[in-house]
CSV table of N, CA, C and O in Angstrom, one decimal:
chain,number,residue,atom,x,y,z
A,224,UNK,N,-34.0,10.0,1.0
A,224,UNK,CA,-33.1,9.6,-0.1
A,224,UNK,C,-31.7,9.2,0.5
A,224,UNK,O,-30.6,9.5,0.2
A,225,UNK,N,-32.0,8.4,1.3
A,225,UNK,CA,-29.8,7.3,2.2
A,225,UNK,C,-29.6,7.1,0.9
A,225,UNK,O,-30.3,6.7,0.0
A,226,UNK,N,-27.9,7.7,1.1
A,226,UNK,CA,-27.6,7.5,0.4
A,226,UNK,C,-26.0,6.2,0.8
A,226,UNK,O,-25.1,6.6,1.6
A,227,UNK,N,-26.0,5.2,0.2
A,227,UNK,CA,-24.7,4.5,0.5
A,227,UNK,C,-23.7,4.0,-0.6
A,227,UNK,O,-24.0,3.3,-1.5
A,228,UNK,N,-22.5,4.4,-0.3
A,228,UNK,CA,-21.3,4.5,-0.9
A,228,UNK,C,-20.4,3.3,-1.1
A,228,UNK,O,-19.7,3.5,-0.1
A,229,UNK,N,-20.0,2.5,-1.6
A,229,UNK,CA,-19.1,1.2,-1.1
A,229,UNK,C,-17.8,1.6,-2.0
A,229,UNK,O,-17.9,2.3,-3.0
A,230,UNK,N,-16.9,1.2,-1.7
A,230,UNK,CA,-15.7,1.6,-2.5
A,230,UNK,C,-14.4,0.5,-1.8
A,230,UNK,O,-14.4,0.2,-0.7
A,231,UNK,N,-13.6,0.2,-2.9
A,231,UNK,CA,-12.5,-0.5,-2.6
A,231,UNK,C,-11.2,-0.6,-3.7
A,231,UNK,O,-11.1,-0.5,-5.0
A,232,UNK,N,-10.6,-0.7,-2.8
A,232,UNK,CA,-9.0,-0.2,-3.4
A,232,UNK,C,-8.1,-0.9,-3.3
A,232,UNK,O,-7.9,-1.4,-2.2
A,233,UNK,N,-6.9,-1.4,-4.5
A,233,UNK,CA,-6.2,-1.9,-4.5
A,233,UNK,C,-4.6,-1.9,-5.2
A,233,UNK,O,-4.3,-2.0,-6.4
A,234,UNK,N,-3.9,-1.7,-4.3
A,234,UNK,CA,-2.5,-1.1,-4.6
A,234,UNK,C,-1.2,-2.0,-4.9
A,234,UNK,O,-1.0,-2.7,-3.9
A,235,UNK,N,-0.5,-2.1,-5.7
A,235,UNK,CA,0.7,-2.8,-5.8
A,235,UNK,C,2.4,-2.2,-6.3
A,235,UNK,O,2.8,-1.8,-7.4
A,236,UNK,N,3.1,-2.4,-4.9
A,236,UNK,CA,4.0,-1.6,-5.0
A,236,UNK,C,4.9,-2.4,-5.1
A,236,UNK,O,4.9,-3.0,-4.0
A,237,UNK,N,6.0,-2.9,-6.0
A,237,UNK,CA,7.3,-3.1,-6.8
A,237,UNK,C,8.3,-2.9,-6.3
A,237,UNK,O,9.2,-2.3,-6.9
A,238,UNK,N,8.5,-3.5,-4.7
A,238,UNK,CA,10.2,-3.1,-4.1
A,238,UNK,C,11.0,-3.9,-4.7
A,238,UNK,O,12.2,-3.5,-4.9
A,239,UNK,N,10.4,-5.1,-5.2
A,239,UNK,CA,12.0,-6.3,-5.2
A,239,UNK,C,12.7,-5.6,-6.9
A,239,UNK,O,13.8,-6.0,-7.3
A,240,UNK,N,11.7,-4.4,-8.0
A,240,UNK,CA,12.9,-3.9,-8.9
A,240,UNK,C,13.2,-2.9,-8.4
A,240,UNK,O,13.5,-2.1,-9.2
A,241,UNK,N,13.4,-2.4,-6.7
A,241,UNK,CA,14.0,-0.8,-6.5
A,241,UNK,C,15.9,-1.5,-6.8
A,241,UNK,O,16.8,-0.9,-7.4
A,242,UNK,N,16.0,-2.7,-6.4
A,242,UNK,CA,17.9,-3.0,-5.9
A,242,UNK,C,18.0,-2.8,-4.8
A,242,UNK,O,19.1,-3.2,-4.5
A,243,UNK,N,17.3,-2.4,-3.7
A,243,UNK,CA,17.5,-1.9,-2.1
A,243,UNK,C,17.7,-3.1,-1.6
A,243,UNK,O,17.0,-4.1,-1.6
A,244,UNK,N,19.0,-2.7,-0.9
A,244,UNK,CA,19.4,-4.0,0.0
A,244,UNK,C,18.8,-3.2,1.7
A,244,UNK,O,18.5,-2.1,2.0
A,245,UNK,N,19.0,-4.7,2.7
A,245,UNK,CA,18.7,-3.8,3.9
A,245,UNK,C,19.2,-4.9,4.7
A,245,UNK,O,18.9,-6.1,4.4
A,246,UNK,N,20.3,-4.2,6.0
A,246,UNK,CA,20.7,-5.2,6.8
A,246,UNK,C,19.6,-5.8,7.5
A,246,UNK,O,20.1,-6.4,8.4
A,247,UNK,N,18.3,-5.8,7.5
A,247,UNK,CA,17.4,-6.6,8.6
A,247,UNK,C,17.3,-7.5,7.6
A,247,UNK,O,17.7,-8.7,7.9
A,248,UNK,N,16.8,-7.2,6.3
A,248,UNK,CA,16.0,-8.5,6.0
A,248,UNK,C,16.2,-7.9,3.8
A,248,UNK,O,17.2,-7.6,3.1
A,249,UNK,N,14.9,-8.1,3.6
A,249,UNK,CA,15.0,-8.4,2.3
A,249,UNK,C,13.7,-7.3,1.8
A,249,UNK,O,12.8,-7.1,2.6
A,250,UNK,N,13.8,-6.8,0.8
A,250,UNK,CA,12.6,-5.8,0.0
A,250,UNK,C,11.3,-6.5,-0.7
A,250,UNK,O,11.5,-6.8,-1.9
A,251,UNK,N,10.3,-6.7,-0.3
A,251,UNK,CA,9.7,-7.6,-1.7
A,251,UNK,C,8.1,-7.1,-1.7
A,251,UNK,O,7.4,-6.8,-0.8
A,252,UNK,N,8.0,-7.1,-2.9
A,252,UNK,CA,6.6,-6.7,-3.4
A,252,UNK,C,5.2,-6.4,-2.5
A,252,UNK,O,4.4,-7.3,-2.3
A,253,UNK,N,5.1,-5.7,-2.1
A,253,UNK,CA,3.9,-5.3,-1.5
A,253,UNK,C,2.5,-5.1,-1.8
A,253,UNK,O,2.4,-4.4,-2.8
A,254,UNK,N,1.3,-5.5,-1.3
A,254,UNK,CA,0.0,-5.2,-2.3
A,254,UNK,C,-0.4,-4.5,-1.0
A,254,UNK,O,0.5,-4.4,-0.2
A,255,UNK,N,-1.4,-4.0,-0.7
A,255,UNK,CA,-2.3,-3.0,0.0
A,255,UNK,C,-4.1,-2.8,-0.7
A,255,UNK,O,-4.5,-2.1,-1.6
A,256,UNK,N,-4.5,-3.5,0.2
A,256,UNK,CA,-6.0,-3.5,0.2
A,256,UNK,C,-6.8,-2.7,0.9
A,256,UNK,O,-6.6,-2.6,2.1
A,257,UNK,N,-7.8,-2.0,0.3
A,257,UNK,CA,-8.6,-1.3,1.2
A,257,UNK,C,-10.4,-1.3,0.7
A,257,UNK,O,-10.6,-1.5,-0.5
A,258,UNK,N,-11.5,-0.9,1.7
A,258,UNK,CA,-12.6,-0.9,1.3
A,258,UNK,C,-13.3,0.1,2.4
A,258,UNK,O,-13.2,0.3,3.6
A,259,UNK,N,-13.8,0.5,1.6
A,259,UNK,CA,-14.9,1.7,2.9
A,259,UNK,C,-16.2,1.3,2.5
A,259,UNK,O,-16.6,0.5,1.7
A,260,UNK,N,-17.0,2.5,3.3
A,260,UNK,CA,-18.4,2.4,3.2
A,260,UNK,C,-18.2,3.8,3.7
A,260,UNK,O,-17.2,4.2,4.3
A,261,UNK,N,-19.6,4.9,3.1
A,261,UNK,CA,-20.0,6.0,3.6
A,261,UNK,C,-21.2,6.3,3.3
A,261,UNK,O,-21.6,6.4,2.2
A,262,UNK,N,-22.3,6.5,4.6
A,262,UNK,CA,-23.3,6.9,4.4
A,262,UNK,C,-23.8,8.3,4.5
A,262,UNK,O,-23.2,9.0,5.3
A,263,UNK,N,-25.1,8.9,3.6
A,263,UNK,CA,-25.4,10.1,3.9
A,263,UNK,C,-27.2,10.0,3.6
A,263,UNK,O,-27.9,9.5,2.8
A,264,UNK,N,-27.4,10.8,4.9
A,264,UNK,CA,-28.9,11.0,4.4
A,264,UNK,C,-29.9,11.0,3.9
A,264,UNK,O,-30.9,10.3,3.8
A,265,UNK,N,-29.2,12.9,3.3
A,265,UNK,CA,-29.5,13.3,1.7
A,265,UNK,C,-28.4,14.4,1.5
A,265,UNK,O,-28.5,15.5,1.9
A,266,UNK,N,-27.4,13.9,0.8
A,266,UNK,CA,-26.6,14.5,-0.3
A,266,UNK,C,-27.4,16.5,-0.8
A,266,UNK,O,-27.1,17.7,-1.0
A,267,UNK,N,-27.7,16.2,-0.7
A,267,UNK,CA,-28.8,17.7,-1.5
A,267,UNK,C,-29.5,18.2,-0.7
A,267,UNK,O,-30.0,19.2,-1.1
A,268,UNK,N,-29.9,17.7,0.8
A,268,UNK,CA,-30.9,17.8,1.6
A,268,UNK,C,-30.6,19.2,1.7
A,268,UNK,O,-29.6,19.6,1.2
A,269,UNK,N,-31.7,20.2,2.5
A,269,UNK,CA,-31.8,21.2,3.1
A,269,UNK,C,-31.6,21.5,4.2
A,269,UNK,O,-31.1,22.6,4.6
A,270,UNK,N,-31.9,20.1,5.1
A,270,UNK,CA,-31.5,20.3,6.4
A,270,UNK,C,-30.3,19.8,6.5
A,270,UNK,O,-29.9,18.8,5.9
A,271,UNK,N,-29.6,20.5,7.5
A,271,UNK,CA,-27.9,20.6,7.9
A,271,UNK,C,-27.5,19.0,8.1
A,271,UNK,O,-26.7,18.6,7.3
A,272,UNK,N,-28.1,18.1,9.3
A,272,UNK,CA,-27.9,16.9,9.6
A,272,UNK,C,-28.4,15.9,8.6
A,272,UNK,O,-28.3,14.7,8.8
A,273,UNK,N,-29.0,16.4,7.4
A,273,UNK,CA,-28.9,15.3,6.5
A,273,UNK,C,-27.8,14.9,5.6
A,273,UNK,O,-27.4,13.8,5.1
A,274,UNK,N,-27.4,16.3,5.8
A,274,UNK,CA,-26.1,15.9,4.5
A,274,UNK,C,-24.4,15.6,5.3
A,274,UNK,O,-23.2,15.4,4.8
A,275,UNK,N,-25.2,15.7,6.6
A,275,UNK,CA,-23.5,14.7,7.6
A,275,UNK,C,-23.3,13.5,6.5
A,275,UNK,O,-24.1,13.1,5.7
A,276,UNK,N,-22.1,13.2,6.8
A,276,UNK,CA,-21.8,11.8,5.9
A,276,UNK,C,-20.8,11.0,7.3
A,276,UNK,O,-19.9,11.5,8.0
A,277,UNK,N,-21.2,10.3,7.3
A,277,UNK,CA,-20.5,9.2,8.3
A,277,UNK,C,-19.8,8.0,7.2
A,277,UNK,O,-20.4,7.6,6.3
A,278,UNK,N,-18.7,7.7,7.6
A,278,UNK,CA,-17.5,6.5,7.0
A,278,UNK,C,-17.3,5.6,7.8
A,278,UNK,O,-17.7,5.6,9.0
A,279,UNK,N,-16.8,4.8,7.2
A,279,UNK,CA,-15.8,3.8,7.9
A,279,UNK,C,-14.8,3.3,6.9
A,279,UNK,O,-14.9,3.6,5.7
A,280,UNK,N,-14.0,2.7,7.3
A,280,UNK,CA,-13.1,1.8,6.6
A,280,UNK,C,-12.2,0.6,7.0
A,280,UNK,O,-12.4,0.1,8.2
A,281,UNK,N,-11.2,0.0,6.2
A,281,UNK,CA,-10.8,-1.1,6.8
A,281,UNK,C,-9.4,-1.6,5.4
A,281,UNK,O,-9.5,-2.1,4.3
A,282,UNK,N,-8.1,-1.1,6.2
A,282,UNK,CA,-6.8,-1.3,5.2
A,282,UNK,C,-6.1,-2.2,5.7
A,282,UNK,O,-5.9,-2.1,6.9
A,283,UNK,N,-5.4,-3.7,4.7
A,283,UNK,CA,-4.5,-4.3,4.8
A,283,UNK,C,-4.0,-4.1,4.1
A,283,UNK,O,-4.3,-3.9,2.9
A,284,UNK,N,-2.2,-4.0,4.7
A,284,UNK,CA,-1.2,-4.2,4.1
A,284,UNK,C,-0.1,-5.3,4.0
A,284,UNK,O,0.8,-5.0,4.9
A,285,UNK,N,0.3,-6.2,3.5
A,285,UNK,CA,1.1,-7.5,3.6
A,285,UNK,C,2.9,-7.2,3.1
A,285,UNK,O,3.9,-7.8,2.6
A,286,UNK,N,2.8,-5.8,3.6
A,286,UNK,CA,4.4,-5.8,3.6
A,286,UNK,C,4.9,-5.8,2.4
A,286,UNK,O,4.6,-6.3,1.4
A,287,UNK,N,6.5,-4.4,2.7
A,287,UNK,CA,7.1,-4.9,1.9
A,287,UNK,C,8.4,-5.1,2.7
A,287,UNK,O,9.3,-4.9,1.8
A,288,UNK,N,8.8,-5.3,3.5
A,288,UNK,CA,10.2,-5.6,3.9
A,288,UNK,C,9.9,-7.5,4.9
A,288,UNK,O,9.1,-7.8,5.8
A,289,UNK,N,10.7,-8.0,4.3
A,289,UNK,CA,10.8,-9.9,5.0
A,289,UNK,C,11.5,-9.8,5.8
A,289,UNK,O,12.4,-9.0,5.4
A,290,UNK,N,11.8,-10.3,6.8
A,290,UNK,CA,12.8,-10.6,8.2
A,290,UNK,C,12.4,-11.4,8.1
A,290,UNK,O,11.2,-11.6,8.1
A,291,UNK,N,13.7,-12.7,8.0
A,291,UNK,CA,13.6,-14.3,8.6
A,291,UNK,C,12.3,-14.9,7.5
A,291,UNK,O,11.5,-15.8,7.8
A,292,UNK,N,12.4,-14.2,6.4
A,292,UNK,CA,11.0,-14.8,5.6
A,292,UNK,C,10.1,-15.1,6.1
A,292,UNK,O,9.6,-16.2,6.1
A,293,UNK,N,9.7,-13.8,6.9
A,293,UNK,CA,8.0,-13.3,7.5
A,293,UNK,C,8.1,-12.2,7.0
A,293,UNK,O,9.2,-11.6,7.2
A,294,UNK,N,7.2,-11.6,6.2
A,294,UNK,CA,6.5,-10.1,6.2
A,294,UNK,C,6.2,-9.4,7.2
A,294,UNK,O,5.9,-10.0,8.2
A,295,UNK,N,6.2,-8.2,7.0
A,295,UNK,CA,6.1,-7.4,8.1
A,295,UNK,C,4.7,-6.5,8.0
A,295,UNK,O,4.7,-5.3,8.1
A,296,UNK,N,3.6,-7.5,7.9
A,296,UNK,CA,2.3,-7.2,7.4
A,296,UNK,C,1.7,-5.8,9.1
A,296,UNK,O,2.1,-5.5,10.2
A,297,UNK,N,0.7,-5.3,8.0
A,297,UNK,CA,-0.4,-4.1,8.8
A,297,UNK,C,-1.9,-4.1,8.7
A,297,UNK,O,-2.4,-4.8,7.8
A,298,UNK,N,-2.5,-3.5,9.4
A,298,UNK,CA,-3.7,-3.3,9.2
A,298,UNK,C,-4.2,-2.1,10.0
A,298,UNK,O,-3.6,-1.7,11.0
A,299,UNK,N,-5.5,-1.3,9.4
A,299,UNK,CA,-5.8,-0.4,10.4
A,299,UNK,C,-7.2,-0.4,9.9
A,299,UNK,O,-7.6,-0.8,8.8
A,300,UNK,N,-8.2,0.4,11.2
A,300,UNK,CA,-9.5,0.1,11.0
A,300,UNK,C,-9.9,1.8,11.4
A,300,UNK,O,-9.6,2.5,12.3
A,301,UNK,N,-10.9,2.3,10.1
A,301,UNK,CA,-11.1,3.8,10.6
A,301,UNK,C,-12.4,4.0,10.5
A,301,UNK,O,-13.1,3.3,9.9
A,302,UNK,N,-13.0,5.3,11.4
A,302,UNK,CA,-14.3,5.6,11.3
A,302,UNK,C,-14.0,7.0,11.2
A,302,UNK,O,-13.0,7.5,11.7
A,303,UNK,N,-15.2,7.8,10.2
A,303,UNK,CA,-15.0,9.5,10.5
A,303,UNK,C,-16.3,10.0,10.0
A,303,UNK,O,-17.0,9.4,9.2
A,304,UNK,N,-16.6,10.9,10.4
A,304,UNK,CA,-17.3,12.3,9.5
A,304,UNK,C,-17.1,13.0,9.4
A,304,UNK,O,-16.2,13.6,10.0
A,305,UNK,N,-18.0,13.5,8.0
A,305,UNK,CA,-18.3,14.4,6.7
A,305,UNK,C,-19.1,15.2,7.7
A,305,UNK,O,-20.1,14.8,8.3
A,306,UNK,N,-18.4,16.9,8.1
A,306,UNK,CA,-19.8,18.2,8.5
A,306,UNK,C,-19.2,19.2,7.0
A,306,UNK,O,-18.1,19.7,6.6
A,307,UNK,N,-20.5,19.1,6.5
A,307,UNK,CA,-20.8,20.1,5.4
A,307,UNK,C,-20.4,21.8,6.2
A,307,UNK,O,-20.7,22.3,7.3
A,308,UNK,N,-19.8,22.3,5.1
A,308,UNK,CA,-19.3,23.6,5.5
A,308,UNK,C,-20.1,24.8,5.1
A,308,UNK,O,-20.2,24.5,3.9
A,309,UNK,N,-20.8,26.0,5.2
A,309,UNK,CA,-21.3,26.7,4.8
A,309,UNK,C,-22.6,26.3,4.2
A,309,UNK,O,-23.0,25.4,4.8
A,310,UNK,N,-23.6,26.9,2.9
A,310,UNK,CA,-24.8,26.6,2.2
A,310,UNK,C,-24.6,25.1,1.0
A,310,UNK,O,-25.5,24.3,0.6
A,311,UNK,N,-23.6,25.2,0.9
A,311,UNK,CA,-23.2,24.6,-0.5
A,311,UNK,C,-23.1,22.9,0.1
A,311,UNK,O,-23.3,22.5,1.3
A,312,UNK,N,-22.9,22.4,-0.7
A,312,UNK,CA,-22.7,20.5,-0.8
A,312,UNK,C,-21.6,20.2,-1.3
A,312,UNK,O,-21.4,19.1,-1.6
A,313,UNK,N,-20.5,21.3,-1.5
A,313,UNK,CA,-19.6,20.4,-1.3
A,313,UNK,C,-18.2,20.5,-0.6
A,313,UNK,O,-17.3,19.7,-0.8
A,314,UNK,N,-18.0,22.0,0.5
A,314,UNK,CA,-17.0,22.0,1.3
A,314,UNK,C,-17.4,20.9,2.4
A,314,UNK,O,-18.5,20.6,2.7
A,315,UNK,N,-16.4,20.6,2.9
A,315,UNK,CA,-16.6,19.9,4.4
A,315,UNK,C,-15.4,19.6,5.0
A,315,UNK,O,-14.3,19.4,4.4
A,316,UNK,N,-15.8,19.6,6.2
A,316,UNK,CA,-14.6,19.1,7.3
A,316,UNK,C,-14.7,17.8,7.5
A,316,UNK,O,-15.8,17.3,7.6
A,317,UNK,N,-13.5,17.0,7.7
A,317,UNK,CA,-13.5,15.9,7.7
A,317,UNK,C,-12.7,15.1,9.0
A,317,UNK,O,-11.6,14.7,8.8
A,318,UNK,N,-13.2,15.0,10.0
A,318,UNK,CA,-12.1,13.9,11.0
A,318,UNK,C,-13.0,12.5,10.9
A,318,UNK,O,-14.1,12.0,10.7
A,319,UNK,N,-11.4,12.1,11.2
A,319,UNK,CA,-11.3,10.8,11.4
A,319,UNK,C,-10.5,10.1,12.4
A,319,UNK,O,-9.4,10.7,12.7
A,320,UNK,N,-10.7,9.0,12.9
A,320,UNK,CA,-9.9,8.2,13.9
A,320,UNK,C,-9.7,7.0,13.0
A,320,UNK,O,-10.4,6.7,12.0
A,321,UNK,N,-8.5,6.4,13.7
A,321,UNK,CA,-7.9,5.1,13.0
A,321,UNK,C,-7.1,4.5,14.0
A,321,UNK,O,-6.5,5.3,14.8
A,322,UNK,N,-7.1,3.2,14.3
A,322,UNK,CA,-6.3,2.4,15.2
A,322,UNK,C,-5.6,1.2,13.7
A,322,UNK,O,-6.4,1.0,12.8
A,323,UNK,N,-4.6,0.9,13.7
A,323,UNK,CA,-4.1,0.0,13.6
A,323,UNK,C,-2.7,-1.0,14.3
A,323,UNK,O,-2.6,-0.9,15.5
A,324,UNK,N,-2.3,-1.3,13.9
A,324,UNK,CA,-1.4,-2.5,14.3
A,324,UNK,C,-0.4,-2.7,13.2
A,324,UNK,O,-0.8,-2.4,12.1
A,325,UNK,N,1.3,-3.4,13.2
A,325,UNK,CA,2.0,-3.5,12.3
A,325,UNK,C,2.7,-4.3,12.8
A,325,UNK,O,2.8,-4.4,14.0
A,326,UNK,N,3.6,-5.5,11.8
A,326,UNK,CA,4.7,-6.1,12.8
A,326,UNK,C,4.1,-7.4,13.6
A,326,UNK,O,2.8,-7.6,13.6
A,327,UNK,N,4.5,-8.0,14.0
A,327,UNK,CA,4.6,-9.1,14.9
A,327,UNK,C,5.8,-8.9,16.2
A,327,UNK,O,6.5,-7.9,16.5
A,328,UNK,N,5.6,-10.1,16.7
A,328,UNK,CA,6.6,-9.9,18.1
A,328,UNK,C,7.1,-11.5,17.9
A,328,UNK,O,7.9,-11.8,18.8
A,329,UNK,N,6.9,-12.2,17.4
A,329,UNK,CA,7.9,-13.5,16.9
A,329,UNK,C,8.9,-12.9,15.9
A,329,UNK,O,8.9,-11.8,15.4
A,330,UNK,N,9.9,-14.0,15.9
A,330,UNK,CA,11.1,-14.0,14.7
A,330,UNK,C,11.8,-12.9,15.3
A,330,UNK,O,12.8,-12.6,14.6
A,331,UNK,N,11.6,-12.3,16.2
A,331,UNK,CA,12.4,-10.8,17.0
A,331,UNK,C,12.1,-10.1,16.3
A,331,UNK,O,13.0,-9.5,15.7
A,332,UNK,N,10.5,-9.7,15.9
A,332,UNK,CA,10.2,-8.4,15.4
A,332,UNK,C,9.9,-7.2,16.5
A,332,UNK,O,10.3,-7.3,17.7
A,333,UNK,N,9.1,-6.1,16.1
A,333,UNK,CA,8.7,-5.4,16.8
A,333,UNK,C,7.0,-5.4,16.4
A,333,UNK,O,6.7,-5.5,15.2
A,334,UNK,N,6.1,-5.3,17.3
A,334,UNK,CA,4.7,-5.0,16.4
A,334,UNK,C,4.2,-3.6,17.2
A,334,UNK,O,4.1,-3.5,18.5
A,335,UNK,N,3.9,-2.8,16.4
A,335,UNK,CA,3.3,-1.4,16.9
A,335,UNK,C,2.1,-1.1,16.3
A,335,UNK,O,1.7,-1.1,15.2
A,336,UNK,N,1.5,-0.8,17.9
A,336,UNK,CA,0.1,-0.7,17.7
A,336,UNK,C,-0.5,0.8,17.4
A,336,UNK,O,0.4,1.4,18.0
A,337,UNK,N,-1.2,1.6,17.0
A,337,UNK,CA,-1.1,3.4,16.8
A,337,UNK,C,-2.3,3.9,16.5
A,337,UNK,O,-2.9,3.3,15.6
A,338,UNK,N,-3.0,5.0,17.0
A,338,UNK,CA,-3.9,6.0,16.8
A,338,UNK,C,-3.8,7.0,16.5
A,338,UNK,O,-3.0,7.7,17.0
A,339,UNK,N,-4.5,7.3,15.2
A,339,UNK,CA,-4.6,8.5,14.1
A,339,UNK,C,-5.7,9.2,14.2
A,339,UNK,O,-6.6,8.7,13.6
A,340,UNK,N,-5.8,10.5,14.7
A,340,UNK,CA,-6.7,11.5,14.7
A,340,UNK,C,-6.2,12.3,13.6
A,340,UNK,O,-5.1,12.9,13.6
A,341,UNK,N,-7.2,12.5,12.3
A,341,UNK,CA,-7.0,13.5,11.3
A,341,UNK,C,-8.4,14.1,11.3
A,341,UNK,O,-9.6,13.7,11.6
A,342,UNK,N,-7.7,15.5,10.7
A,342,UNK,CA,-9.1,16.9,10.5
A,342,UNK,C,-8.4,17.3,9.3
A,342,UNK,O,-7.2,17.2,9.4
A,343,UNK,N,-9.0,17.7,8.1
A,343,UNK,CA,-9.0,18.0,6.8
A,343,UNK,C,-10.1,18.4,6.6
A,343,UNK,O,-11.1,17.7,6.9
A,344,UNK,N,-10.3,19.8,5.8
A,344,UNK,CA,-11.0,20.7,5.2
A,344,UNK,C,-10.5,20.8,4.1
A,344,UNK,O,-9.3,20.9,3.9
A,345,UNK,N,-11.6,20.6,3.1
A,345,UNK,CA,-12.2,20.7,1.6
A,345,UNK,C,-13.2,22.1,1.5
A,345,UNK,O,-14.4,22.3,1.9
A,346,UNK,N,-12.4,22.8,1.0
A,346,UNK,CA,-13.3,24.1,0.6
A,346,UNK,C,-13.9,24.0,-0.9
A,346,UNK,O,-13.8,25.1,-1.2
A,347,UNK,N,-14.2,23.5,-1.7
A,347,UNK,CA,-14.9,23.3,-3.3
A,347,UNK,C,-15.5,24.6,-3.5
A,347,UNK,O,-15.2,25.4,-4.5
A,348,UNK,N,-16.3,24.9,-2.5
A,348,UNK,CA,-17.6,26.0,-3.1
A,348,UNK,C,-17.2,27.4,-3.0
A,348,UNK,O,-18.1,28.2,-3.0
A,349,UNK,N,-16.0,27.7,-2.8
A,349,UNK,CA,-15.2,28.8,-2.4
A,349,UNK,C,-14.2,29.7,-4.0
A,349,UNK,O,-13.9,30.9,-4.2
A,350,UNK,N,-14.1,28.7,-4.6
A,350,UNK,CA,-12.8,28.7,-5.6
A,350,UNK,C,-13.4,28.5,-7.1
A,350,UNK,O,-14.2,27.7,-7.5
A,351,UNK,N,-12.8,29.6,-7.8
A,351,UNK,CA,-13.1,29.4,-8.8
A,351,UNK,C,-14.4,29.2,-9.7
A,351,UNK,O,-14.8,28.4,-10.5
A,352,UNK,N,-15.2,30.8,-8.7
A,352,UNK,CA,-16.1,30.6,-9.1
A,352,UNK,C,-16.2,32.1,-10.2
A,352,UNK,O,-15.6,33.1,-10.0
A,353,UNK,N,-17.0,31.8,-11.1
A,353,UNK,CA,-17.1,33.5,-11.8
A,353,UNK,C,-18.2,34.5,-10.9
A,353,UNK,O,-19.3,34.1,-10.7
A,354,UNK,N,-17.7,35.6,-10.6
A,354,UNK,CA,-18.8,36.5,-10.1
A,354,UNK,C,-19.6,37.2,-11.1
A,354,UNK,O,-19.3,37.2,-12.3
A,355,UNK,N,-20.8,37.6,-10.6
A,355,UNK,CA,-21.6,38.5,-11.8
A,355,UNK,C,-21.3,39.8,-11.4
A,355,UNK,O,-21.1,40.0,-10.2
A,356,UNK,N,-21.3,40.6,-12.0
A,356,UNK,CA,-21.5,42.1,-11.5
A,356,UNK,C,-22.4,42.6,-12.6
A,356,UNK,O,-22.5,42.5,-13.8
A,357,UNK,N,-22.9,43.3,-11.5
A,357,UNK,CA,-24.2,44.2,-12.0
A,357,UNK,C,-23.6,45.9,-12.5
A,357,UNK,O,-24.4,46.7,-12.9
């Protein structure tokens, strides 16, 4: 039972009504795109390595600050896995890696390149559950 996930995202953030001035350059409207994929096995499986979930992903961002009326666009590209925590389906630990890039190096910008290692744990099956007593 593979199971595959597609998902995508799309953000729009509103600098040019904050009023923020900035001695580099200028504030202006930002969008931010993103899309993943994540596969799993079997979601419900019994056995432990079915229910790994492996990701990926893939975020552009087109800026919100202009120098020299260039944007100061980004992007970053991630992979991670889902290890199920305990009996249940739905704690898990989660790392991930991410490389991206920002910036340019014309118009006298700066462009910085960067690696993101994240670990995040999701306990679900822990909380808020009613006990029975006998």
């Amino acid at each position: 039972m593979d199971s595959f996930t597609l998902s995508a995202d799309y953000k729009k953030n509103y600098w040019n009504a904050t009023g923020q001035t900035e001695s580099l350059g200028s504030y202006s409207d930002q969008d931010i795109y993103g899309i993943g994929l994540e596969y799993v096995k079997n979601p419900t499986g019994y056995k432990y390595t079915d229910r790994i979930r492996y990701r990926t992903g893939f975020n552009y961002d087109n800026g919100y600050l202009s120098i020299n009326g260039k944007k100061v666009e980004g992007y970053n590209i991630t992979a991670g896995i889902g290890i199920p925590i305990g009996q249940g389906q739905r704690s898990m630990m989660n790392l991930s890696y991410s490389y991206g890039s920002k910036g340019q190096i014309q118009n006298i910008l700066i462009k910085e390149n960067f690696h993101l290692l994240t670990l995040n744990l999701s306990l679900e099956d822990l909380w808020f559950q009613k006990r029975k007593i006998n």
